[in-house]
mmCIF file of C-alpha atoms in Angstrom:
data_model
loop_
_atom_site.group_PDB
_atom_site.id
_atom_site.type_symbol
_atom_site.label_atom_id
_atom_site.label_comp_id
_atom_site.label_asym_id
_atom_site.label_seq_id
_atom_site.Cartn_x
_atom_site.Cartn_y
_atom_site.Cartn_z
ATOM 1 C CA UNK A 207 21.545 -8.069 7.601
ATOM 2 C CA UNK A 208 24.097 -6.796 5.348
ATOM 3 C CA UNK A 209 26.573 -9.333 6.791
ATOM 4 C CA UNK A 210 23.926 -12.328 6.457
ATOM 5 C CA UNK A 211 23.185 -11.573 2.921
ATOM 6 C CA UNK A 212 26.977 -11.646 1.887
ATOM 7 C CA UNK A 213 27.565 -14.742 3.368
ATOM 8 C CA UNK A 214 24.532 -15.823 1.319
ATOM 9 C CA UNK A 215 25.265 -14.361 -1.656
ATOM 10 C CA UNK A 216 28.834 -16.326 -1.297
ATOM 11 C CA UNK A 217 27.305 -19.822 -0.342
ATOM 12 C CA UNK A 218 24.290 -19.425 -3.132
ATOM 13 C CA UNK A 219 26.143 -16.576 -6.299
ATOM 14 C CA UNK A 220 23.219 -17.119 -8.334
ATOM 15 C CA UNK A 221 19.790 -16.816 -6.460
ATOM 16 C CA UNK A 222 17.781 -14.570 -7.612
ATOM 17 C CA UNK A 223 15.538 -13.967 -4.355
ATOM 18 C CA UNK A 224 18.855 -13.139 -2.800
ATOM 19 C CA UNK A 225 19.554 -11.007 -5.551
ATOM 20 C CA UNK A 226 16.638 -8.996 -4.543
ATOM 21 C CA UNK A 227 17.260 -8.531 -1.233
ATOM 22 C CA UNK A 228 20.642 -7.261 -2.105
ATOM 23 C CA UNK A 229 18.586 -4.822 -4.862
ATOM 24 C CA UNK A 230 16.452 -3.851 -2.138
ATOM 25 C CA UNK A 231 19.199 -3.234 0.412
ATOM 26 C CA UNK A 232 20.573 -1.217 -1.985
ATOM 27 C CA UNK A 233 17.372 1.231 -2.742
ATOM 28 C CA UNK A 234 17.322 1.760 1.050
ATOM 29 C CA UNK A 235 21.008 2.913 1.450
ATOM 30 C CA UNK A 236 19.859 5.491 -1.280
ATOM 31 C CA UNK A 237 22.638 3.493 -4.096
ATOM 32 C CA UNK A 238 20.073 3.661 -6.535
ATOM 33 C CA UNK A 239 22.135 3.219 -10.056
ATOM 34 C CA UNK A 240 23.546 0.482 -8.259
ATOM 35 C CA UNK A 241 20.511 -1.322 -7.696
ATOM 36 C CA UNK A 242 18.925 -0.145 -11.349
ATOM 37 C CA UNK A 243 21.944 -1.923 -12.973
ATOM 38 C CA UNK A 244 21.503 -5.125 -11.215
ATOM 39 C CA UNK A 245 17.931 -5.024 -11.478
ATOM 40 C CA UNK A 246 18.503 -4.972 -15.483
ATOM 41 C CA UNK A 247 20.463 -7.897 -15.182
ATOM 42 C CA UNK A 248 18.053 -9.791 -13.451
ATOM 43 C CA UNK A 249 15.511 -8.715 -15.454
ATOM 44 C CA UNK A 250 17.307 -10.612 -18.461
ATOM 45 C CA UNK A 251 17.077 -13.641 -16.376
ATOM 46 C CA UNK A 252 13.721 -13.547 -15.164
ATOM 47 C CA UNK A 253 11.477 -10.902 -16.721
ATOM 48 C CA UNK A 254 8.555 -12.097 -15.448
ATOM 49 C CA UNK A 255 9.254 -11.717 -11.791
ATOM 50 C CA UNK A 256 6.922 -9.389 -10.235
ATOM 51 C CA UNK A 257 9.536 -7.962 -7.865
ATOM 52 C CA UNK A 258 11.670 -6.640 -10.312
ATOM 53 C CA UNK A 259 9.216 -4.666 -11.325
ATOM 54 C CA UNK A 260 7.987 -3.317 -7.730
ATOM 55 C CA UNK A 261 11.552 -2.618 -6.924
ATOM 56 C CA UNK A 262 11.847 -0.641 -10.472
ATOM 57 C CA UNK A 263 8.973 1.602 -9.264
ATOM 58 C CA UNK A 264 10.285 1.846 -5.688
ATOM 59 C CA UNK A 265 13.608 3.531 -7.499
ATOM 60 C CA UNK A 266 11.273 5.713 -9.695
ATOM 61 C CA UNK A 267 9.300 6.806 -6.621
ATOM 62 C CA UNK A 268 12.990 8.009 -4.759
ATOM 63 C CA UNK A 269 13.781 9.789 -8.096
ATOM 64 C CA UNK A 270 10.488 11.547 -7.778
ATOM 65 C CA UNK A 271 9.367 9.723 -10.636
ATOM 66 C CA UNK A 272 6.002 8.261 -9.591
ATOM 67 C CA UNK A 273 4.317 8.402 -13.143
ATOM 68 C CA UNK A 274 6.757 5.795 -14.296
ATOM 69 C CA UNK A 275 6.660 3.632 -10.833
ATOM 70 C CA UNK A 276 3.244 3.871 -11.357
ATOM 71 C CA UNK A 277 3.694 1.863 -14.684
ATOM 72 C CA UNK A 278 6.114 -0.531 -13.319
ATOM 73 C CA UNK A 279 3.402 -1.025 -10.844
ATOM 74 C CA UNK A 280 0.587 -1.731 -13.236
ATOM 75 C CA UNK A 281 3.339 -4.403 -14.895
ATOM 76 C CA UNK A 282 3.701 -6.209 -11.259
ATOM 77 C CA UNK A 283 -0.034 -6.096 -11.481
ATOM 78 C CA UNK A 284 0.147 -9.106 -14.283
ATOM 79 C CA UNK A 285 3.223 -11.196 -12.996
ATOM 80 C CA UNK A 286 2.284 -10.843 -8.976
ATOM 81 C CA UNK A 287 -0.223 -13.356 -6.458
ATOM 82 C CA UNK A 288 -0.177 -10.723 -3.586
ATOM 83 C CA UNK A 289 -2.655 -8.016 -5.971
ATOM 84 C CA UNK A 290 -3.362 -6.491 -2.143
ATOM 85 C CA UNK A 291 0.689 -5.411 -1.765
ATOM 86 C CA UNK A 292 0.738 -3.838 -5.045
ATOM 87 C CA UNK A 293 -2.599 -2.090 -5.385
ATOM 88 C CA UNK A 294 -1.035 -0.391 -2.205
ATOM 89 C CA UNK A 295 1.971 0.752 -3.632
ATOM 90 C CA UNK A 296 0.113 1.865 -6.287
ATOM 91 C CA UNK A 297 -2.090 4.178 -3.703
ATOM 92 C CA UNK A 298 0.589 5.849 -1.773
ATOM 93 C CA UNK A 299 2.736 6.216 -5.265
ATOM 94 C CA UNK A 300 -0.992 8.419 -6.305
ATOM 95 C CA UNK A 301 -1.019 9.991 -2.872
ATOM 96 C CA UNK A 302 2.642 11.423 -3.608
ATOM 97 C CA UNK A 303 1.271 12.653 -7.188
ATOM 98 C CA UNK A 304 -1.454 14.306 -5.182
ATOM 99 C CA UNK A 305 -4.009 11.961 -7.437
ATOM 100 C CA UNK A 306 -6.410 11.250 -4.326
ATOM 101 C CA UNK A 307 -9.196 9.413 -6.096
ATOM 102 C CA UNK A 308 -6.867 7.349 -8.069
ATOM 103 C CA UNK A 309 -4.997 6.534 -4.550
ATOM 104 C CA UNK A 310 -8.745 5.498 -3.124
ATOM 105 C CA UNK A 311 -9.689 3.795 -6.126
ATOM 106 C CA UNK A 312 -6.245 1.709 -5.523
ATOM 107 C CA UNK A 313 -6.876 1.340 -1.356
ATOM 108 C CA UNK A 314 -10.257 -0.022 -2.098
ATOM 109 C CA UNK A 315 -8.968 -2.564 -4.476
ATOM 110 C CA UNK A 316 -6.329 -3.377 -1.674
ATOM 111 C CA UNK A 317 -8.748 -3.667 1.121
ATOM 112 C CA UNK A 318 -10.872 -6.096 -1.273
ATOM 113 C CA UNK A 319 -8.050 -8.874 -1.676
ATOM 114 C CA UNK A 320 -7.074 -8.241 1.824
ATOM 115 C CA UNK A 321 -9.864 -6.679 4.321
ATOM 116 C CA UNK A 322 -7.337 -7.124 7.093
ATOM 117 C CA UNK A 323 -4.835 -4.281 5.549
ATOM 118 C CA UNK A 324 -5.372 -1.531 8.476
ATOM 119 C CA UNK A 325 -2.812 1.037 6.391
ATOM 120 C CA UNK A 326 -5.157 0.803 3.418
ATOM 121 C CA UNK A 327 -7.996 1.283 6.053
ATOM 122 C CA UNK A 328 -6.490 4.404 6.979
ATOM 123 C CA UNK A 329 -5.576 5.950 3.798
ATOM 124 C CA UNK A 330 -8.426 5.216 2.152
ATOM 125 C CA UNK A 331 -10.358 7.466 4.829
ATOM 126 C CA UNK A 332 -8.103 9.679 4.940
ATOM 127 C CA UNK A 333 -8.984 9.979 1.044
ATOM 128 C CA UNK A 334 -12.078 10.195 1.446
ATOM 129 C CA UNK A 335 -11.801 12.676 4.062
ATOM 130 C CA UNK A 336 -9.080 14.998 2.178
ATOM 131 C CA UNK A 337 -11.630 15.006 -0.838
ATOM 132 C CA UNK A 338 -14.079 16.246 1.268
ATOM 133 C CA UNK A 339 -16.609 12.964 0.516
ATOM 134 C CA UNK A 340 -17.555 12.254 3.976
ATOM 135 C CA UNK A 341 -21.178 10.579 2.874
ATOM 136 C CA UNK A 342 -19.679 7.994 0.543
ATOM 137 C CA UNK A 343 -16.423 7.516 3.213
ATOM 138 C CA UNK A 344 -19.358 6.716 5.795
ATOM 139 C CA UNK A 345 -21.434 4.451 2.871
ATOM 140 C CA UNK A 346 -17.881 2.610 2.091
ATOM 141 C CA UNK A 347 -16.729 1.961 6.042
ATOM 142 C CA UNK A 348 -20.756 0.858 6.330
ATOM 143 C CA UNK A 349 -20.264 -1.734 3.426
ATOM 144 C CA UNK A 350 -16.643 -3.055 5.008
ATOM 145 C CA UNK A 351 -18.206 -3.303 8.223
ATOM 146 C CA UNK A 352 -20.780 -5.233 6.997
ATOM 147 C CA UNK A 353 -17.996 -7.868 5.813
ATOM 148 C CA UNK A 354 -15.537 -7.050 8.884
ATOM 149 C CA UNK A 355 -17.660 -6.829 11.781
ATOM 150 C CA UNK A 356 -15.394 -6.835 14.105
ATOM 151 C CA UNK A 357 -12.974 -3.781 12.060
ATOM 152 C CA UNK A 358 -12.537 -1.394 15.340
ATOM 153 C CA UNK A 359 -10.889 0.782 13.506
ATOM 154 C CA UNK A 360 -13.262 0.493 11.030
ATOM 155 C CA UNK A 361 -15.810 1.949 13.925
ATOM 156 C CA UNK A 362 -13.313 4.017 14.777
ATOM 157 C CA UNK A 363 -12.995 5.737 11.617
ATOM 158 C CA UNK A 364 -16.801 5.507 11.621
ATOM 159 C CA UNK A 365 -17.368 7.262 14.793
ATOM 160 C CA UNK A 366 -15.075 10.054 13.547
ATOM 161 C CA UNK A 367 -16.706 10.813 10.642
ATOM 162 C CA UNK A 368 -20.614 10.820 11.982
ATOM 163 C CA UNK A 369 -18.633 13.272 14.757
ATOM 164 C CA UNK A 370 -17.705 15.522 12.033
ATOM 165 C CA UNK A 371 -20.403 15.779 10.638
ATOM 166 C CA UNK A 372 -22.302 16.535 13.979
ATOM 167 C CA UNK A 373 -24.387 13.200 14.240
ATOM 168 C CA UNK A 374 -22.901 12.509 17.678
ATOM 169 C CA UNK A 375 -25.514 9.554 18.357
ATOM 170 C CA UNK A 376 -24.108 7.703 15.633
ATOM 171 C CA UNK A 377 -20.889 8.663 16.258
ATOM 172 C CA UNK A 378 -21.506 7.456 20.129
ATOM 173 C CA UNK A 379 -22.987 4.198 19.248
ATOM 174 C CA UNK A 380 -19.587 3.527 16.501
ATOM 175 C CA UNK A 381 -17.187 4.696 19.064
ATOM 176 C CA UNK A 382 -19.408 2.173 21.678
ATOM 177 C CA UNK A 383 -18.690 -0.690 19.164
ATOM 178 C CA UNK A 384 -14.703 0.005 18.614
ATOM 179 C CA UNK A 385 -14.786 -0.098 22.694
ATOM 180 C CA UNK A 386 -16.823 -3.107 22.687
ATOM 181 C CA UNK A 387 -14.604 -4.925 19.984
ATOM 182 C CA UNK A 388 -11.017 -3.637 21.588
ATOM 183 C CA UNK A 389 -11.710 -1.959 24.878
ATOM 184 C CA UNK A 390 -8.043 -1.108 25.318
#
């Protein structure tokens, strides 16, 4: 990869999306004032490109800084079409600041712009769950299911809760479903 985007970054100096890639190549090897300065050139180029802003927070959230990727996040929030990608970011950056029904607030408005989003699925049960709301976790994965149907990890995460909470029947007949819907 590294080798692919040089030769890119050669043949095309002054792409932007490139640019990014290199930026985001750059947060992953942990070179983080590297990628900060080139993000703040870019930025002077093209301030109203959501991914300067998501990488921004994903530096923040390295430093251990997740109140201010959290407000680069809520600026992607005006600039970006994919809301579902960044309302996620936005939940796991509240799950690291131990905020869990900010981080469900966030997963819900993920799984709303994109149902199919199984992570989101996960974590926002797993909020649920961790905040001890098992009722209103079982009333929300009801109200998806009625929209997703066919969700087997929706019935999944279903059947798990009803178990916990001792109502094996229902937890039986969800668990039948996710076997019905995926029976591997």
């Amino acid at each position: 990869a590294k080798k692919a985007l040089k030769l890119a970054l050669e043949q095309h100096p002054k792409s932007t999306g490139l640019k990014l890639v290199q930026v985001e190549m750059l947060i992953y090897e942990n070179k983080l004032d590297i990628a900060e300065k080139l993000l703040n050139e870019l930025y002077a180029i093209e301030p109203h490109n959501e991914e300067l802003y998501i990488q921004k927070a994903n530096i923040f959230s390295k430093r251990d800084q997740h109140e201010k990727a959290v407000e680069q996040l809520q600026i992607a929030l005006k600039y970006t079409e994919d809301l579902a990608d960044v309302y996620n970011l936005l939940g796991m950056e509240y799950l690291f600041m131990d905020n869990l029904e900010l981080a469900k607030e966030n997963f819900i408005k993920c799984l709303e712009e994109d149902t199919e989003d199984q992570a989101a699925l996960y974590n926002v049960v797993y909020c649920f769950e961790f905040l001890d709301q098992h009722e209103d976790a079982i009333t929300f994965l009801d109200s998806y299911i009625n929209a997703n149907p066919y969700s087997e990890i929706a019935w999944h995460q279903m059947g798990r809760l009803h178990y916990s909470l001792n109502q094996y029947e229902k937890a039986l007949r969800a668990f039948d479903y996710a076997t019905v819907i995926d029976d591997t």
